JSON list of C-alpha atoms in Angstrom, two decimals:
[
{"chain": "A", "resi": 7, "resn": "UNK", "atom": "CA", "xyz": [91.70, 104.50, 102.24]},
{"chain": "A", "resi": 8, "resn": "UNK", "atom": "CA", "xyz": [92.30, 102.95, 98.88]},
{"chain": "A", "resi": 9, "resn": "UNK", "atom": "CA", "xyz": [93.38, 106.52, 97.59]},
{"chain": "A", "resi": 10, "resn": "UNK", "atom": "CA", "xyz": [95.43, 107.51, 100.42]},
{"chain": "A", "resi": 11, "resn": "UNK", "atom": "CA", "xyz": [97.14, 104.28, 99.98]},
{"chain": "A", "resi": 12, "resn": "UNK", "atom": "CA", "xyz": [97.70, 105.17, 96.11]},
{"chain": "A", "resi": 13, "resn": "UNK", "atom": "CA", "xyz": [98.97, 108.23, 96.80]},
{"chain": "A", "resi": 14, "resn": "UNK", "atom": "CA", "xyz": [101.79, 107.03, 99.13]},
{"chain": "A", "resi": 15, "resn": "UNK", "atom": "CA", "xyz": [102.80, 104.43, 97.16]},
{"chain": "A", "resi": 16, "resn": "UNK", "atom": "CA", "xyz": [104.09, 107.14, 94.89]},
{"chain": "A", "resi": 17, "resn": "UNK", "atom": "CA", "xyz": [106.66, 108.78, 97.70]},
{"chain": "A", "resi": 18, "resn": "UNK", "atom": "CA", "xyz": [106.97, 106.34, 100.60]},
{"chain": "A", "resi": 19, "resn": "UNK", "atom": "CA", "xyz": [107.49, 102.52, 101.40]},
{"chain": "A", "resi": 20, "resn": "UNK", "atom": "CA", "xyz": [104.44, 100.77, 102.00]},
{"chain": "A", "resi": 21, "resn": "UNK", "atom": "CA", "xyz": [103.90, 97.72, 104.22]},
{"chain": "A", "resi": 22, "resn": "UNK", "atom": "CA", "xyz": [100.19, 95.93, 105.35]},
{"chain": "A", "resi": 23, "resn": "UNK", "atom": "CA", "xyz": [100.33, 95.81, 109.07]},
{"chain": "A", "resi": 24, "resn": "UNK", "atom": "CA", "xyz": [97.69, 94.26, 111.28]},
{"chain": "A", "resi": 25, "resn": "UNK", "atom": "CA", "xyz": [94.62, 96.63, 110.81]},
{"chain": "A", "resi": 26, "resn": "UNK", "atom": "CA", "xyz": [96.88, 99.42, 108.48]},
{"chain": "A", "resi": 27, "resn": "UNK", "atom": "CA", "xyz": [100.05, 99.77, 107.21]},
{"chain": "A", "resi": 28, "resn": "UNK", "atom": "CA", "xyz": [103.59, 100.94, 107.96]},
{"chain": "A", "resi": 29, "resn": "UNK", "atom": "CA", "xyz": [104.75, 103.88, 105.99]},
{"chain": "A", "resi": 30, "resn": "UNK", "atom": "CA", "xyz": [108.44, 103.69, 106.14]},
{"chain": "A", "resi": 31, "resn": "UNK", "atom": "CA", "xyz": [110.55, 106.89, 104.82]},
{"chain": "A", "resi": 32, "resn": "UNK", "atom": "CA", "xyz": [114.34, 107.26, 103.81]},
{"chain": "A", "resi": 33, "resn": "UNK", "atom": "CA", "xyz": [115.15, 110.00, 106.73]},
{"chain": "A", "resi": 34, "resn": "UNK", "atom": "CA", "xyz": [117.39, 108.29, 109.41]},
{"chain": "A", "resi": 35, "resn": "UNK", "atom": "CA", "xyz": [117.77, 108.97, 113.08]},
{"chain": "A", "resi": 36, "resn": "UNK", "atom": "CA", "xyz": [120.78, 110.69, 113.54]},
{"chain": "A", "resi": 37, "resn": "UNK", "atom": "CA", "xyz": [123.73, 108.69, 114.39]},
{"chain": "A", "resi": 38, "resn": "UNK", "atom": "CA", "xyz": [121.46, 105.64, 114.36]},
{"chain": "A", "resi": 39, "resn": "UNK", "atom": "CA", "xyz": [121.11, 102.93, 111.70]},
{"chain": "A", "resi": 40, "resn": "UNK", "atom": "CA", "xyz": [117.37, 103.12, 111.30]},
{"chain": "A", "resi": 41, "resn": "UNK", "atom": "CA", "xyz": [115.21, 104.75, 109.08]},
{"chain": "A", "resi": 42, "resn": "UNK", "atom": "CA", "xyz": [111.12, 107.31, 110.57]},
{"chain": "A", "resi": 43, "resn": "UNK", "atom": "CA", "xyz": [108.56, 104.92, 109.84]},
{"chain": "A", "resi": 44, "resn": "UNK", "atom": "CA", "xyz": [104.72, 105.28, 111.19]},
{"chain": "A", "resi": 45, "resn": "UNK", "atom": "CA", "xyz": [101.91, 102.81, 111.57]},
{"chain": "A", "resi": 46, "resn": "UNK", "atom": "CA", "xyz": [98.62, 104.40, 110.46]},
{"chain": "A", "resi": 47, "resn": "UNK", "atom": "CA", "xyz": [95.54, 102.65, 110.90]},
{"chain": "A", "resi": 48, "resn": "UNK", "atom": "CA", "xyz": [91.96, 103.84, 109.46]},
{"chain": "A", "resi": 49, "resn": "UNK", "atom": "CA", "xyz": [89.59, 105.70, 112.37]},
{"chain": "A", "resi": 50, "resn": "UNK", "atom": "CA", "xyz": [86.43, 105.94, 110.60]},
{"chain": "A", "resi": 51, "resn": "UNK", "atom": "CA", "xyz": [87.21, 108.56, 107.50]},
{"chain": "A", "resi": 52, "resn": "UNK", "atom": "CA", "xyz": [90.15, 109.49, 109.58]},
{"chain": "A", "resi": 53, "resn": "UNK", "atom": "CA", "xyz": [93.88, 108.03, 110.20]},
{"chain": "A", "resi": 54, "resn": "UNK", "atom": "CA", "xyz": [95.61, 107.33, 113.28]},
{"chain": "A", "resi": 55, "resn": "UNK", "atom": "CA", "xyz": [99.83, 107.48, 113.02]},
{"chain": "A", "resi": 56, "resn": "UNK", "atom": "CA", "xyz": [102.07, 106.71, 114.85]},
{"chain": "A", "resi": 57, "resn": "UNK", "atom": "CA", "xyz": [105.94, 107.16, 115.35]},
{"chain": "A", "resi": 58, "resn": "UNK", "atom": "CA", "xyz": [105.33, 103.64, 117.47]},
{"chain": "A", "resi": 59, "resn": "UNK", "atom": "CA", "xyz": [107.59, 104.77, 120.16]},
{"chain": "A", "resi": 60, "resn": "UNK", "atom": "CA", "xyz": [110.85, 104.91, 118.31]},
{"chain": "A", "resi": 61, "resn": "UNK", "atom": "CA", "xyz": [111.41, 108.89, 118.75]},
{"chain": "A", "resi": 62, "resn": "UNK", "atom": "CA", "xyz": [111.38, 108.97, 122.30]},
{"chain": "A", "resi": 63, "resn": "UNK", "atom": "CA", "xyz": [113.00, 105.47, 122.00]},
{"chain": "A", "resi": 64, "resn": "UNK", "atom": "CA", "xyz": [116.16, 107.07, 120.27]},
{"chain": "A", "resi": 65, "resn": "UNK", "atom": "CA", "xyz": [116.01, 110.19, 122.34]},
{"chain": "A", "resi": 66, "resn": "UNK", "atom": "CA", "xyz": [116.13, 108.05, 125.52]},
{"chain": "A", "resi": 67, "resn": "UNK", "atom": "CA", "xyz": [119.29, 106.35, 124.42]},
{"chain": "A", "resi": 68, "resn": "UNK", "atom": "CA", "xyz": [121.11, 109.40, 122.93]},
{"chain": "A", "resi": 69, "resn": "UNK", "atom": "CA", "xyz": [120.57, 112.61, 125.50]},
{"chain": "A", "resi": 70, "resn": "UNK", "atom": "CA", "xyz": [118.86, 113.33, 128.99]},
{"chain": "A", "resi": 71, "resn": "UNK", "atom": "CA", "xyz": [114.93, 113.81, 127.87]},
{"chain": "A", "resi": 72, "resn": "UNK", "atom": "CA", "xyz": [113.88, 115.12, 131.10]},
{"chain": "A", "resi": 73, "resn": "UNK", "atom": "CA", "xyz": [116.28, 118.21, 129.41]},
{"chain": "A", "resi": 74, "resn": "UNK", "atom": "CA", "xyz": [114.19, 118.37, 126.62]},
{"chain": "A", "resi": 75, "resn": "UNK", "atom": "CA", "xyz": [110.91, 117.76, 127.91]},
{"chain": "A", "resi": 76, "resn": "UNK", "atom": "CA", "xyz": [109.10, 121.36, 128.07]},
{"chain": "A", "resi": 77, "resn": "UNK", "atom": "CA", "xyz": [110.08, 121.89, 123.73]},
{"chain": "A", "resi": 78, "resn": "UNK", "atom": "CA", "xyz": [108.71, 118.56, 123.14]},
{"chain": "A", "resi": 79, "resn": "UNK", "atom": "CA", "xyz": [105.98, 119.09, 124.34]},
{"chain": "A", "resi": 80, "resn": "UNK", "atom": "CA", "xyz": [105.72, 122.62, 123.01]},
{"chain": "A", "resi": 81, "resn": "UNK", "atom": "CA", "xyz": [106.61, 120.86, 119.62]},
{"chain": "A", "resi": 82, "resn": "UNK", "atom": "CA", "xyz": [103.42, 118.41, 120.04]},
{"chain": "A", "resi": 83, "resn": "UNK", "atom": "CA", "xyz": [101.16, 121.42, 120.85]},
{"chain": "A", "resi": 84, "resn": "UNK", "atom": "CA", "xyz": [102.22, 123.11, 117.84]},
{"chain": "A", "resi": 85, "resn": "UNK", "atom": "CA", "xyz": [101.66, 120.74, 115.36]},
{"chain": "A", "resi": 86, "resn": "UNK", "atom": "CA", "xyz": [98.33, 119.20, 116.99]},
{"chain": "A", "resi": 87, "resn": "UNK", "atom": "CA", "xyz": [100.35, 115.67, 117.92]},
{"chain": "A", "resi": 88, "resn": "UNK", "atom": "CA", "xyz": [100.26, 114.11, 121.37]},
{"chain": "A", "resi": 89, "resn": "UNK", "atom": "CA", "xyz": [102.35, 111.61, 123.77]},
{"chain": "A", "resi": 90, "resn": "UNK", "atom": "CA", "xyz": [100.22, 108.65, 124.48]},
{"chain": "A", "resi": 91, "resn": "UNK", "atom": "CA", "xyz": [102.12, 106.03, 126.80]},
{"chain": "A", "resi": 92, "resn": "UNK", "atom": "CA", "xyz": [105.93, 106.35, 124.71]},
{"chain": "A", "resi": 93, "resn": "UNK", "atom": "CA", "xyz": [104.27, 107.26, 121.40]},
{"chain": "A", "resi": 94, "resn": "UNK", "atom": "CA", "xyz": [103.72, 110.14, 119.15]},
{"chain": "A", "resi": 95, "resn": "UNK", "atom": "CA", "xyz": [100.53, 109.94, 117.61]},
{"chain": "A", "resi": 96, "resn": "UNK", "atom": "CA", "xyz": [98.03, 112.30, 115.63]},
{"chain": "A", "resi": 97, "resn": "UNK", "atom": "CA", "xyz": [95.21, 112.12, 113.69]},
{"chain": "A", "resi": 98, "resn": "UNK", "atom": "CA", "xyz": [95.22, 112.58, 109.78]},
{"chain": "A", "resi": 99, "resn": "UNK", "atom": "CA", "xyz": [91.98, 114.06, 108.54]},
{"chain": "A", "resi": 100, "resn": "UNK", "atom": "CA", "xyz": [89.68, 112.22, 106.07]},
{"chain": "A", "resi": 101, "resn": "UNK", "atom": "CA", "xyz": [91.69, 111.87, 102.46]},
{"chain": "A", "resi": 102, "resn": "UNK", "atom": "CA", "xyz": [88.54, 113.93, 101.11]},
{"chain": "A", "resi": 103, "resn": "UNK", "atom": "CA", "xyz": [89.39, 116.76, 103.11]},
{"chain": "A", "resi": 104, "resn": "UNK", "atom": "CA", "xyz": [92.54, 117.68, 100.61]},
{"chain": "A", "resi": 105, "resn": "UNK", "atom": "CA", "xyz": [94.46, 117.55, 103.72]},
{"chain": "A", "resi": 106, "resn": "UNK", "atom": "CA", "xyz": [96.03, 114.50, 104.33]},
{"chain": "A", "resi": 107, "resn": "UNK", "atom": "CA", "xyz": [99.24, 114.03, 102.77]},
{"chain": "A", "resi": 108, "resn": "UNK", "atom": "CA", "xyz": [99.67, 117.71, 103.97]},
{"chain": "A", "resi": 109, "resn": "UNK", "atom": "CA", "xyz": [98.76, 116.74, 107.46]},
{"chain": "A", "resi": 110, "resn": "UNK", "atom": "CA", "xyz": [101.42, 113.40, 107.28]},
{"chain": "A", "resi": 111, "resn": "UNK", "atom": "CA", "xyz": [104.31, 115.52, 106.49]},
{"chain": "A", "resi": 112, "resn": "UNK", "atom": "CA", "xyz": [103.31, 117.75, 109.17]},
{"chain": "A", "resi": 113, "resn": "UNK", "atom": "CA", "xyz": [103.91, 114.81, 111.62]},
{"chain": "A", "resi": 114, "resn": "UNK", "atom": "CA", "xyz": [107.11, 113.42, 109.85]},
{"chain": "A", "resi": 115, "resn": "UNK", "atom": "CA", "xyz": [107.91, 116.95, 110.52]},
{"chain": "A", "resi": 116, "resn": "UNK", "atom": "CA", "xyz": [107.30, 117.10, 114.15]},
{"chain": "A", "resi": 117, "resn": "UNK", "atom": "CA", "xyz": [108.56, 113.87, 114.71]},
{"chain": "A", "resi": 118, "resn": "UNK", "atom": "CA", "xyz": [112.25, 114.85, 112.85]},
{"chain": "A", "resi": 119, "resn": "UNK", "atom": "CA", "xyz": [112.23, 117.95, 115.10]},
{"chain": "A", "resi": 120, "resn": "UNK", "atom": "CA", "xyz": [111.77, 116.25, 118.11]},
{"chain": "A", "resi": 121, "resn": "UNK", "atom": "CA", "xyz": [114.09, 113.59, 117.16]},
{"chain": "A", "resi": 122, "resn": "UNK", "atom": "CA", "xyz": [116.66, 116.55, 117.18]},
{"chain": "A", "resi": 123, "resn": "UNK", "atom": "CA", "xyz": [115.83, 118.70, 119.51]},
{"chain": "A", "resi": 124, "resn": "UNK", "atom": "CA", "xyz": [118.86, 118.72, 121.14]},
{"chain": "A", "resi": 125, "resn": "UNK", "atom": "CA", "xyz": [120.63, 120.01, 117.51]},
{"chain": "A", "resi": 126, "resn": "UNK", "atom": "CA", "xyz": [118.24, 122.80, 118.20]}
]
């Protein structure tokens, strides 16, 4: 974990949080005054992240989901991510497996294409 903390450091704003951290990012929700951020907490030699609800949050407030709700959940398929009771979650692979950091911007991905899907 100590790497994969590191790492981040480097791109992303990093904040302890109860058994993990928050990784908060610069990219807004649009029309909204707040910024992505993710909890990710350790899972053995993997990582749990989450979006911690905000995405469908800010989707609730802006358009009609129900709309939306087939491409979102295409969109989750697609890039290996699930809904789990108003969350977006994945898993990140081990930080030995090279994959990681590739793996978290994967999800940032997913999560700023679902967060516009109706710009789409």
């Amino acid at each position: 974990m100590k790497n994969f903390y590191r790492e981040l450091l480097s791109s992303y704003k990093i904040k302890p949080h109860k058994d993990g951290f928050i990784l908060g990012t610069d990219i807004m929700y649009f029309g909204a005054d707040h910024t992505f951020s993710f909890y990710i907490e350790p899972s053995g030699e993997s990582f749990i992240i989450s979006d911690q609800g905000q995405t469908i949050s800010y989707l609730r407030e802006n358009i009609d989901i129900n709309r939306y709700k087939d491409r979102i959940m295409d969109l989750l398929k697609r890039f290996d991510a699930i809904y789990d009771r108003g969350e977006i979650k994945s898993i990140l692979p081990s930080y030995k497996s090279n994959q990681t950091i590739r793996r978290l911007n994967n999800f940032i991905l997913t999560v700023g294409l679902i967060a516009n899907i109706d710009l789409i």
